[in-house]
mmCIF file with all atom_site columns, N, CA and C in Angstrom:
data_model
loop_
_atom_site.group_PDB
_atom_site.id
_atom_site.type_symbol
_atom_site.label_atom_id
_atom_site.label_alt_id
_atom_site.label_comp_id
_atom_site.label_asym_id
_atom_site.label_entity_id
_atom_site.label_seq_id
_atom_site.pdbx_PDB_ins_code
_atom_site.Cartn_x
_atom_site.Cartn_y
_atom_site.Cartn_z
_atom_site.occupancy
_atom_site.B_iso_or_equiv
_atom_site.pdbx_formal_charge
_atom_site.auth_seq_id
_atom_site.auth_comp_id
_atom_site.auth_asym_id
_atom_site.auth_atom_id
_atom_site.pdbx_PDB_model_num
ATOM 1   N N  . MET A 1 1  ? 109.945 60.345 -139.210 1.00 50.00 ? 1  MET A N  1
ATOM 2   C CA . MET A 1 1  ? 110.437 59.343 -140.146 1.00 50.00 ? 1  MET A CA 1
ATOM 3   C C  . MET A 1 1  ? 110.518 58.010 -139.401 1.00 50.00 ? 1  MET A C  1
ATOM 4   N N  . GLY A 1 2  ? 109.531 57.162 -139.613 1.00 68.00 ? 2  GLY A N  1
ATOM 5   C CA . GLY A 1 2  ? 109.457 55.912 -138.885 1.00 68.00 ? 2  GLY A CA 1
ATOM 6   C C  . GLY A 1 2  ? 110.277 54.801 -139.491 1.00 68.00 ? 2  GLY A C  1
ATOM 7   N N  . GLY A 1 3  ? 110.583 54.882 -140.753 1.00 90.00 ? 3  GLY A N  1
ATOM 8   C CA . GLY A 1 3  ? 111.336 53.819 -141.410 1.00 90.00 ? 3  GLY A CA 1
ATOM 9   C C  . GLY A 1 3  ? 110.454 52.629 -141.743 1.00 90.00 ? 3  GLY A C  1
ATOM 10  N N  . LEU A 1 4  ? 111.082 51.562 -142.162 1.00 91.00 ? 4  LEU A N  1
ATOM 11  C CA . LEU A 1 4  ? 110.382 50.344 -142.552 1.00 91.00 ? 4  LEU A CA 1
ATOM 12  C C  . LEU A 1 4  ? 110.730 49.223 -141.592 1.00 91.00 ? 4  LEU A C  1
ATOM 13  N N  . GLY A 1 5  ? 109.797 48.300 -141.457 1.00 94.00 ? 5  GLY A N  1
ATOM 14  C CA . GLY A 1 5  ? 110.106 47.083 -140.725 1.00 94.00 ? 5  GLY A CA 1
ATOM 15  C C  . GLY A 1 5  ? 111.037 46.230 -141.567 1.00 94.00 ? 5  GLY A C  1
ATOM 16  N N  . ALA A 1 6  ? 111.593 45.188 -140.961 1.00 93.00 ? 6  ALA A N  1
ATOM 17  C CA . ALA A 1 6  ? 112.561 44.343 -141.670 1.00 93.00 ? 6  ALA A CA 1
ATOM 18  C C  . ALA A 1 6  ? 111.963 43.735 -142.933 1.00 93.00 ? 6  ALA A C  1
ATOM 19  N N  . GLN A 1 7  ? 110.773 43.144 -142.846 1.00 94.00 ? 7  GLN A N  1
ATOM 20  C CA . GLN A 1 7  ? 110.178 42.511 -144.021 1.00 94.00 ? 7  GLN A CA 1
ATOM 21  C C  . GLN A 1 7  ? 109.859 43.531 -145.103 1.00 94.00 ? 7  GLN A C  1
ATOM 22  N N  . GLU A 1 8  ? 109.357 44.697 -144.692 1.00 94.00 ? 8  GLU A N  1
ATOM 23  C CA . GLU A 1 8  ? 109.066 45.756 -145.661 1.00 94.00 ? 8  GLU A CA 1
ATOM 24  C C  . GLU A 1 8  ? 110.342 46.211 -146.368 1.00 94.00 ? 8  GLU A C  1
ATOM 25  N N  . ALA A 1 9  ? 111.421 46.321 -145.629 1.00 92.00 ? 9  ALA A N  1
ATOM 26  C CA . ALA A 1 9  ? 112.697 46.734 -146.222 1.00 92.00 ? 9  ALA A CA 1
ATOM 27  C C  . ALA A 1 9  ? 113.191 45.694 -147.224 1.00 92.00 ? 9  ALA A C  1
ATOM 28  N N  . PHE A 1 10 ? 113.118 44.402 -146.849 1.00 91.00 ? 10 PHE A N  1
ATOM 29  C CA . PHE A 1 10 ? 113.532 43.349 -147.776 1.00 91.00 ? 10 PHE A CA 1
ATOM 30  C C  . PHE A 1 10 ? 112.652 43.339 -149.021 1.00 91.00 ? 10 PHE A C  1
ATOM 31  N N  . ASP A 1 11 ? 111.348 43.528 -148.842 1.00 95.00 ? 11 ASP A N  1
ATOM 32  C CA . ASP A 1 11 ? 110.433 43.575 -149.986 1.00 95.00 ? 11 ASP A CA 1
ATOM 33  C C  . ASP A 1 11 ? 110.767 44.749 -150.899 1.00 95.00 ? 11 ASP A C  1
ATOM 34  N N  . CYS A 1 12 ? 111.072 45.894 -150.303 1.00 94.00 ? 12 CYS A N  1
ATOM 35  C CA . CYS A 1 12 ? 111.420 47.089 -151.079 1.00 94.00 ? 12 CYS A CA 1
ATOM 36  C C  . CYS A 1 12 ? 112.688 46.849 -151.897 1.00 94.00 ? 12 CYS A C  1
ATOM 37  N N  . ILE A 1 13 ? 113.707 46.294 -151.265 1.00 90.00 ? 13 ILE A N  1
ATOM 38  C CA . ILE A 1 13 ? 114.959 46.003 -151.970 1.00 90.00 ? 13 ILE A CA 1
ATOM 39  C C  . ILE A 1 13 ? 114.729 44.957 -153.056 1.00 90.00 ? 13 ILE A C  1
ATOM 40  N N  . GLY A 1 14 ? 113.928 43.941 -152.753 1.00 93.00 ? 14 GLY A N  1
ATOM 41  C CA . GLY A 1 14 ? 113.613 42.916 -153.754 1.00 93.00 ? 14 GLY A CA 1
ATOM 42  C C  . GLY A 1 14 ? 112.943 43.518 -154.974 1.00 93.00 ? 14 GLY A C  1
ATOM 43  N N  . ASN A 1 15 ? 112.004 44.432 -154.746 1.00 96.00 ? 15 ASN A N  1
ATOM 44  C CA . ASN A 1 15 ? 111.326 45.097 -155.862 1.00 96.00 ? 15 ASN A CA 1
ATOM 45  C C  . ASN A 1 15 ? 112.293 45.961 -156.664 1.00 96.00 ? 15 ASN A C  1
ATOM 46  N N  . MET A 1 16 ? 113.198 46.646 -155.965 1.00 94.00 ? 16 MET A N  1
ATOM 47  C CA . MET A 1 16 ? 114.189 47.466 -156.661 1.00 94.00 ? 16 MET A CA 1
ATOM 48  C C  . MET A 1 16 ? 115.096 46.597 -157.528 1.00 94.00 ? 16 MET A C  1
ATOM 49  N N  . LEU A 1 17 ? 115.548 45.465 -156.985 1.00 90.00 ? 17 LEU A N  1
ATOM 50  C CA . LEU A 1 17 ? 116.408 44.563 -157.757 1.00 90.00 ? 17 LEU A CA 1
ATOM 51  C C  . LEU A 1 17 ? 115.675 44.011 -158.972 1.00 90.00 ? 17 LEU A C  1
ATOM 52  N N  . ASP A 1 18 ? 114.420 43.599 -158.779 1.00 95.00 ? 18 ASP A N  1
ATOM 53  C CA . ASP A 1 18 ? 113.632 43.093 -159.907 1.00 95.00 ? 18 ASP A CA 1
ATOM 54  C C  . ASP A 1 18 ? 113.531 44.138 -161.010 1.00 95.00 ? 18 ASP A C  1
ATOM 55  N N  . SER A 1 19 ? 113.278 45.383 -160.613 1.00 97.00 ? 19 SER A N  1
ATOM 56  C CA . SER A 1 19 ? 113.168 46.475 -161.584 1.00 97.00 ? 19 SER A CA 1
ATOM 57  C C  . SER A 1 19 ? 114.476 46.678 -162.339 1.00 97.00 ? 19 SER A C  1
ATOM 58  N N  . ARG A 1 20 ? 115.605 46.616 -161.637 1.00 93.00 ? 20 ARG A N  1
ATOM 59  C CA . ARG A 1 20 ? 116.906 46.810 -162.287 1.00 93.00 ? 20 ARG A CA 1
ATOM 60  C C  . ARG A 1 20 ? 117.228 45.663 -163.227 1.00 93.00 ? 20 ARG A C  1
ATOM 61  N N  . TYR A 1 21 ? 116.894 44.425 -162.811 1.00 91.00 ? 21 TYR A N  1
ATOM 62  C CA . TYR A 1 21 ? 117.126 43.276 -163.687 1.00 91.00 ? 21 TYR A CA 1
ATOM 63  C C  . TYR A 1 21 ? 116.294 43.389 -164.966 1.00 91.00 ? 21 TYR A C  1
ATOM 64  N N  . GLU A 1 22 ? 115.044 43.840 -164.825 1.00 96.00 ? 22 GLU A N  1
ATOM 65  C CA . GLU A 1 22 ? 114.195 44.028 -166.006 1.00 96.00 ? 22 GLU A CA 1
ATOM 66  C C  . GLU A 1 22 ? 114.791 45.071 -166.937 1.00 96.00 ? 22 GLU A C  1
ATOM 67  N N  . ARG A 1 23 ? 115.278 46.179 -166.383 1.00 97.00 ? 23 ARG A N  1
ATOM 68  C CA . ARG A 1 23 ? 115.898 47.226 -167.204 1.00 97.00 ? 23 ARG A CA 1
ATOM 69  C C  . ARG A 1 23 ? 117.155 46.709 -167.887 1.00 97.00 ? 23 ARG A C  1
ATOM 70  N N  . TRP A 1 24 ? 117.951 45.917 -167.164 1.00 94.00 ? 24 TRP A N  1
ATOM 71  C CA . TRP A 1 24 ? 119.177 45.340 -167.720 1.00 94.00 ? 24 TRP A CA 1
ATOM 72  C C  . TRP A 1 24 ? 118.833 44.452 -168.911 1.00 94.00 ? 24 TRP A C  1
ATOM 73  N N  . GLU A 1 25 ? 117.886 43.542 -168.716 1.00 95.00 ? 25 GLU A N  1
ATOM 74  C CA . GLU A 1 25 ? 117.507 42.621 -169.788 1.00 95.00 ? 25 GLU A CA 1
ATOM 75  C C  . GLU A 1 25 ? 116.962 43.375 -170.998 1.00 95.00 ? 25 GLU A C  1
ATOM 76  N N  . LYS A 1 26 ? 116.192 44.419 -170.756 1.00 97.00 ? 26 LYS A N  1
ATOM 77  C CA . LYS A 1 26 ? 115.664 45.223 -171.857 1.00 97.00 ? 26 LYS A CA 1
ATOM 78  C C  . LYS A 1 26 ? 116.807 45.898 -172.620 1.00 97.00 ? 26 LYS A C  1
ATOM 79  N N  . ALA A 1 27 ? 117.763 46.465 -171.882 1.00 96.00 ? 27 ALA A N  1
ATOM 80  C CA . ALA A 1 27 ? 118.903 47.135 -172.524 1.00 96.00 ? 27 ALA A CA 1
ATOM 81  C C  . ALA A 1 27 ? 119.739 46.146 -173.326 1.00 96.00 ? 27 ALA A C  1
ATOM 82  N N  . VAL A 1 28 ? 119.980 44.962 -172.764 1.00 96.00 ? 28 VAL A N  1
ATOM 83  C CA . VAL A 1 28 ? 120.751 43.941 -173.483 1.00 96.00 ? 28 VAL A CA 1
ATOM 84  C C  . VAL A 1 28 ? 120.010 43.536 -174.755 1.00 96.00 ? 28 VAL A C  1
ATOM 85  N N  . GLY A 1 29 ? 118.694 43.413 -174.661 1.00 96.00 ? 29 GLY A N  1
ATOM 86  C CA . GLY A 1 29 ? 117.899 43.047 -175.830 1.00 96.00 ? 29 GLY A CA 1
ATOM 87  C C  . GLY A 1 29 ? 117.890 44.110 -176.920 1.00 96.00 ? 29 GLY A C  1
ATOM 88  N N  . MET A 1 30 ? 118.195 45.347 -176.552 1.00 97.00 ? 30 MET A N  1
ATOM 89  C CA . MET A 1 30 ? 118.193 46.446 -177.520 1.00 97.00 ? 30 MET A CA 1
ATOM 90  C C  . MET A 1 30 ? 119.572 46.704 -178.124 1.00 97.00 ? 30 MET A C  1
ATOM 91  N N  . MET A 1 31 ? 120.565 45.913 -177.724 1.00 97.00 ? 31 MET A N  1
ATOM 92  C CA . MET A 1 31 ? 121.907 46.125 -178.267 1.00 97.00 ? 31 MET A CA 1
ATOM 93  C C  . MET A 1 31 ? 121.901 45.913 -179.778 1.00 97.00 ? 31 MET A C  1
ATOM 94  N N  . PRO A 1 32 ? 122.542 46.804 -180.507 1.00 98.00 ? 32 PRO A N  1
ATOM 95  C CA . PRO A 1 32 ? 122.608 46.622 -181.960 1.00 98.00 ? 32 PRO A CA 1
ATOM 96  C C  . PRO A 1 32 ? 123.561 45.487 -182.321 1.00 98.00 ? 32 PRO A C  1
ATOM 97  N N  . SER A 1 33 ? 123.544 45.125 -183.558 1.00 98.00 ? 33 SER A N  1
ATOM 98  C CA . SER A 1 33 ? 124.474 44.116 -184.061 1.00 98.00 ? 33 SER A CA 1
ATOM 99  C C  . SER A 1 33 ? 125.599 44.819 -184.806 1.00 98.00 ? 33 SER A C  1
ATOM 100 N N  . TRP A 1 34 ? 126.818 44.336 -184.555 1.00 98.00 ? 34 TRP A N  1
ATOM 101 C CA . TRP A 1 34 ? 127.989 44.885 -185.230 1.00 98.00 ? 34 TRP A CA 1
ATOM 102 C C  . TRP A 1 34 ? 128.663 43.831 -186.093 1.00 98.00 ? 34 TRP A C  1
ATOM 103 N N  . GLY A 1 35 ? 127.955 42.752 -186.319 1.00 98.00 ? 35 GLY A N  1
ATOM 104 C CA . GLY A 1 35 ? 128.532 41.633 -187.050 1.00 98.00 ? 35 GLY A CA 1
ATOM 105 C C  . GLY A 1 35 ? 128.838 40.500 -186.081 1.00 98.00 ? 35 GLY A C  1
ATOM 106 N N  . GLU A 1 36 ? 128.880 39.287 -186.606 1.00 98.00 ? 36 GLU A N  1
ATOM 107 C CA . GLU A 1 36 ? 128.988 38.093 -185.772 1.00 98.00 ? 36 GLU A CA 1
ATOM 108 C C  . GLU A 1 36 ? 130.186 38.113 -184.826 1.00 98.00 ? 36 GLU A C  1
ATOM 109 N N  . GLU A 1 37 ? 131.345 38.460 -185.320 1.00 98.00 ? 37 GLU A N  1
ATOM 110 C CA . GLU A 1 37 ? 132.559 38.417 -184.497 1.00 98.00 ? 37 GLU A CA 1
ATOM 111 C C  . GLU A 1 37 ? 132.509 39.435 -183.356 1.00 98.00 ? 37 GLU A C  1
ATOM 112 N N  . ILE A 1 38 ? 132.151 40.667 -183.667 1.00 98.00 ? 38 ILE A N  1
ATOM 113 C CA . ILE A 1 38 ? 132.078 41.703 -182.630 1.00 98.00 ? 38 ILE A CA 1
ATOM 114 C C  . ILE A 1 38 ? 130.932 41.409 -181.672 1.00 98.00 ? 38 ILE A C  1
ATOM 115 N N  . ASP A 1 39 ? 129.803 40.928 -182.184 1.00 98.00 ? 39 ASP A N  1
ATOM 116 C CA . ASP A 1 39 ? 128.672 40.572 -181.319 1.00 98.00 ? 39 ASP A CA 1
ATOM 117 C C  . ASP A 1 39 ? 129.081 39.528 -180.286 1.00 98.00 ? 39 ASP A C  1
ATOM 118 N N  . LYS A 1 40 ? 129.888 38.562 -180.701 1.00 98.00 ? 40 LYS A N  1
ATOM 119 C CA . LYS A 1 40 ? 130.355 37.521 -179.783 1.00 98.00 ? 40 LYS A CA 1
ATOM 120 C C  . LYS A 1 40 ? 131.151 38.147 -178.637 1.00 98.00 ? 40 LYS A C  1
ATOM 121 N N  . HIS A 1 41 ? 132.038 39.079 -178.976 1.00 98.00 ? 41 HIS A N  1
ATOM 122 C CA . HIS A 1 41 ? 132.842 39.746 -177.951 1.00 98.00 ? 41 HIS A CA 1
ATOM 123 C C  . HIS A 1 41 ? 131.975 40.653 -177.071 1.00 98.00 ? 41 HIS A C  1
ATOM 124 N N  . ALA A 1 42 ? 131.015 41.326 -177.680 1.00 98.00 ? 42 ALA A N  1
ATOM 125 C CA . ALA A 1 42 ? 130.119 42.203 -176.914 1.00 98.00 ? 42 ALA A CA 1
ATOM 126 C C  . ALA A 1 42 ? 129.296 41.391 -175.915 1.00 98.00 ? 42 ALA A C  1
ATOM 127 N N  . ARG A 1 43 ? 128.771 40.237 -176.343 1.00 97.00 ? 43 ARG A N  1
ATOM 128 C CA . ARG A 1 43 ? 128.003 39.380 -175.430 1.00 97.00 ? 43 ARG A CA 1
ATOM 129 C C  . ARG A 1 43 ? 128.876 38.888 -174.276 1.00 97.00 ? 43 ARG A C  1
ATOM 130 N N  . LYS A 1 44 ? 130.114 38.544 -174.589 1.00 98.00 ? 44 LYS A N  1
ATOM 131 C CA . LYS A 1 44 ? 131.043 38.078 -173.556 1.00 98.00 ? 44 LYS A CA 1
ATOM 132 C C  . LYS A 1 44 ? 131.327 39.200 -172.554 1.00 98.00 ? 44 LYS A C  1
ATOM 133 N N  . TYR A 1 45 ? 131.520 40.412 -173.041 1.00 98.00 ? 45 TYR A N  1
ATOM 134 C CA . TYR A 1 45 ? 131.758 41.559 -172.165 1.00 98.00 ? 45 TYR A CA 1
ATOM 135 C C  . TYR A 1 45 ? 130.548 41.828 -171.276 1.00 98.00 ? 45 TYR A C  1
ATOM 136 N N  . VAL A 1 46 ? 129.363 41.852 -171.882 1.00 97.00 ? 46 VAL A N  1
ATOM 137 C CA . VAL A 1 46 ? 128.134 42.109 -171.127 1.00 97.00 ? 46 VAL A CA 1
ATOM 138 C C  . VAL A 1 46 ? 127.941 41.035 -170.057 1.00 97.00 ? 46 VAL A C  1
ATOM 139 N N  . GLN A 1 47 ? 128.213 39.780 -170.396 1.00 97.00 ? 47 GLN A N  1
ATOM 140 C CA . GLN A 1 47 ? 128.097 38.706 -169.412 1.00 97.00 ? 47 GLN A CA 1
ATOM 141 C C  . GLN A 1 47 ? 129.107 38.902 -168.285 1.00 97.00 ? 47 GLN A C  1
ATOM 142 N N  . GLY A 1 48 ? 130.296 39.360 -168.612 1.00 98.00 ? 48 GLY A N  1
ATOM 143 C CA . GLY A 1 48 ? 131.302 39.633 -167.588 1.00 98.00 ? 48 GLY A CA 1
ATOM 144 C C  . GLY A 1 48 ? 130.867 40.727 -166.632 1.00 98.00 ? 48 GLY A C  1
ATOM 145 N N  . VAL A 1 49 ? 130.273 41.782 -167.166 1.00 96.00 ? 49 VAL A N  1
ATOM 146 C CA . VAL A 1 49 ? 129.761 42.861 -166.311 1.00 96.00 ? 49 VAL A CA 1
ATOM 147 C C  . VAL A 1 49 ? 128.676 42.315 -165.387 1.00 96.00 ? 49 VAL A C  1
ATOM 148 N N  . ALA A 1 50 ? 127.763 41.518 -165.933 1.00 94.00 ? 50 ALA A N  1
ATOM 149 C CA . ALA A 1 50 ? 126.697 40.924 -165.118 1.00 94.00 ? 50 ALA A CA 1
ATOM 150 C C  . ALA A 1 50 ? 127.282 40.025 -164.032 1.00 94.00 ? 50 ALA A C  1
ATOM 151 N N  . ASP A 1 51 ? 128.319 39.278 -164.358 1.00 96.00 ? 51 ASP A N  1
ATOM 152 C CA . ASP A 1 51 ? 128.952 38.394 -163.377 1.00 96.00 ? 51 ASP A CA 1
ATOM 153 C C  . ASP A 1 51 ? 129.587 39.182 -162.235 1.00 96.00 ? 51 ASP A C  1
ATOM 154 N N  . VAL A 1 52 ? 130.205 40.317 -162.551 1.00 97.00 ? 52 VAL A N  1
ATOM 155 C CA . VAL A 1 52 ? 130.809 41.157 -161.513 1.00 97.00 ? 52 VAL A CA 1
ATOM 156 C C  . VAL A 1 52 ? 129.725 41.695 -160.581 1.00 97.00 ? 52 VAL A C  1
ATOM 157 N N  . VAL A 1 53 ? 128.636 42.173 -161.152 1.00 91.00 ? 53 VAL A N  1
ATOM 158 C CA . VAL A 1 53 ? 127.536 42.698 -160.335 1.00 91.00 ? 53 VAL A CA 1
ATOM 159 C C  . VAL A 1 53 ? 126.967 41.590 -159.453 1.00 91.00 ? 53 VAL A C  1
ATOM 160 N N  . ARG A 1 54 ? 126.713 40.436 -160.042 1.00 90.00 ? 54 ARG A N  1
ATOM 161 C CA . ARG A 1 54 ? 126.161 39.305 -159.292 1.00 90.00 ? 54 ARG A CA 1
ATOM 162 C C  . ARG A 1 54 ? 127.123 38.873 -158.183 1.00 90.00 ? 54 ARG A C  1
ATOM 163 N N  . GLY A 1 55 ? 128.404 38.792 -158.497 1.00 94.00 ? 55 GLY A N  1
ATOM 164 C CA . GLY A 1 55 ? 129.395 38.408 -157.500 1.00 94.00 ? 55 GLY A CA 1
ATOM 165 C C  . GLY A 1 55 ? 129.459 39.394 -156.349 1.00 94.00 ? 55 GLY A C  1
ATOM 166 N N  . ASN A 1 56 ? 129.376 40.681 -156.660 1.00 92.00 ? 56 ASN A N  1
ATOM 167 C CA . ASN A 1 56 ? 129.389 41.695 -155.616 1.00 92.00 ? 56 ASN A CA 1
ATOM 168 C C  . ASN A 1 56 ? 128.175 41.552 -154.714 1.00 92.00 ? 56 ASN A C  1
ATOM 169 N N  . LEU A 1 57 ? 127.021 41.294 -155.305 1.00 84.00 ? 57 LEU A N  1
ATOM 170 C CA . LEU A 1 57 ? 125.801 41.114 -154.520 1.00 84.00 ? 57 LEU A CA 1
ATOM 171 C C  . LEU A 1 57 ? 125.928 39.901 -153.607 1.00 84.00 ? 57 LEU A C  1
ATOM 172 N N  . TYR A 1 58 ? 126.366 38.776 -154.152 1.00 88.00 ? 58 TYR A N  1
ATOM 173 C CA . TYR A 1 58 ? 126.528 37.568 -153.338 1.00 88.00 ? 58 TYR A CA 1
ATOM 174 C C  . TYR A 1 58 ? 127.529 37.797 -152.213 1.00 88.00 ? 58 TYR A C  1
ATOM 175 N N  . TRP A 1 59 ? 128.653 38.430 -152.528 1.00 90.00 ? 59 TRP A N  1
ATOM 176 C CA . TRP A 1 59 ? 129.661 38.702 -151.513 1.00 90.00 ? 59 TRP A CA 1
ATOM 177 C C  . TRP A 1 59 ? 129.091 39.602 -150.421 1.00 90.00 ? 59 TRP A C  1
ATOM 178 N N  . SER A 1 60 ? 128.351 40.628 -150.825 1.00 87.00 ? 60 SER A N  1
ATOM 179 C CA . SER A 1 60 ? 127.766 41.553 -149.853 1.00 87.00 ? 60 SER A CA 1
ATOM 180 C C  . SER A 1 60 ? 126.804 40.831 -148.922 1.00 87.00 ? 60 SER A C  1
ATOM 181 N N  . LEU A 1 61 ? 126.002 39.918 -149.470 1.00 82.00 ? 61 LEU A N  1
ATOM 182 C CA . LEU A 1 61 ? 125.039 39.193 -148.644 1.00 82.00 ? 61 LEU A CA 1
ATOM 183 C C  . LEU A 1 61 ? 125.730 38.222 -147.700 1.00 82.00 ? 61 LEU A C  1
ATOM 184 N N  . GLU A 1 62 ? 126.864 37.673 -148.112 1.00 82.00 ? 62 GLU A N  1
ATOM 185 C CA . GLU A 1 62 ? 127.600 36.766 -147.230 1.00 82.00 ? 62 GLU A CA 1
ATOM 186 C C  . GLU A 1 62 ? 128.190 37.499 -146.035 1.00 82.00 ? 62 GLU A C  1
ATOM 187 N N  . GLN A 1 63 ? 128.404 38.783 -146.166 1.00 74.00 ? 63 GLN A N  1
ATOM 188 C CA . GLN A 1 63 ? 129.021 39.560 -145.092 1.00 74.00 ? 63 GLN A CA 1
ATOM 189 C C  . GLN A 1 63 ? 128.024 39.937 -144.005 1.00 74.00 ? 63 GLN A C  1
ATOM 190 N N  . LEU A 1 64 ? 126.734 39.656 -144.209 1.00 67.00 ? 64 LEU A N  1
ATOM 191 C CA . LEU A 1 64 ? 125.718 40.026 -143.206 1.00 67.00 ? 64 LEU A CA 1
ATOM 192 C C  . LEU A 1 64 ? 125.799 39.162 -141.989 1.00 67.00 ? 64 LEU A C  1
#
């Protein structure tokens, strides 16, 4: 098991993140509608979840 070089590892992680972001956007696009008021709250919740994930990623990278 030789592992990956640094650039290969970063490329692999970058590809994994791109794939997850694409899946996230697809899932968000497939959300049903529950009416204007509930949709507004659902979008706010989904954005909050995305913000937590993004914040965790940024924080993790700052710790390197």
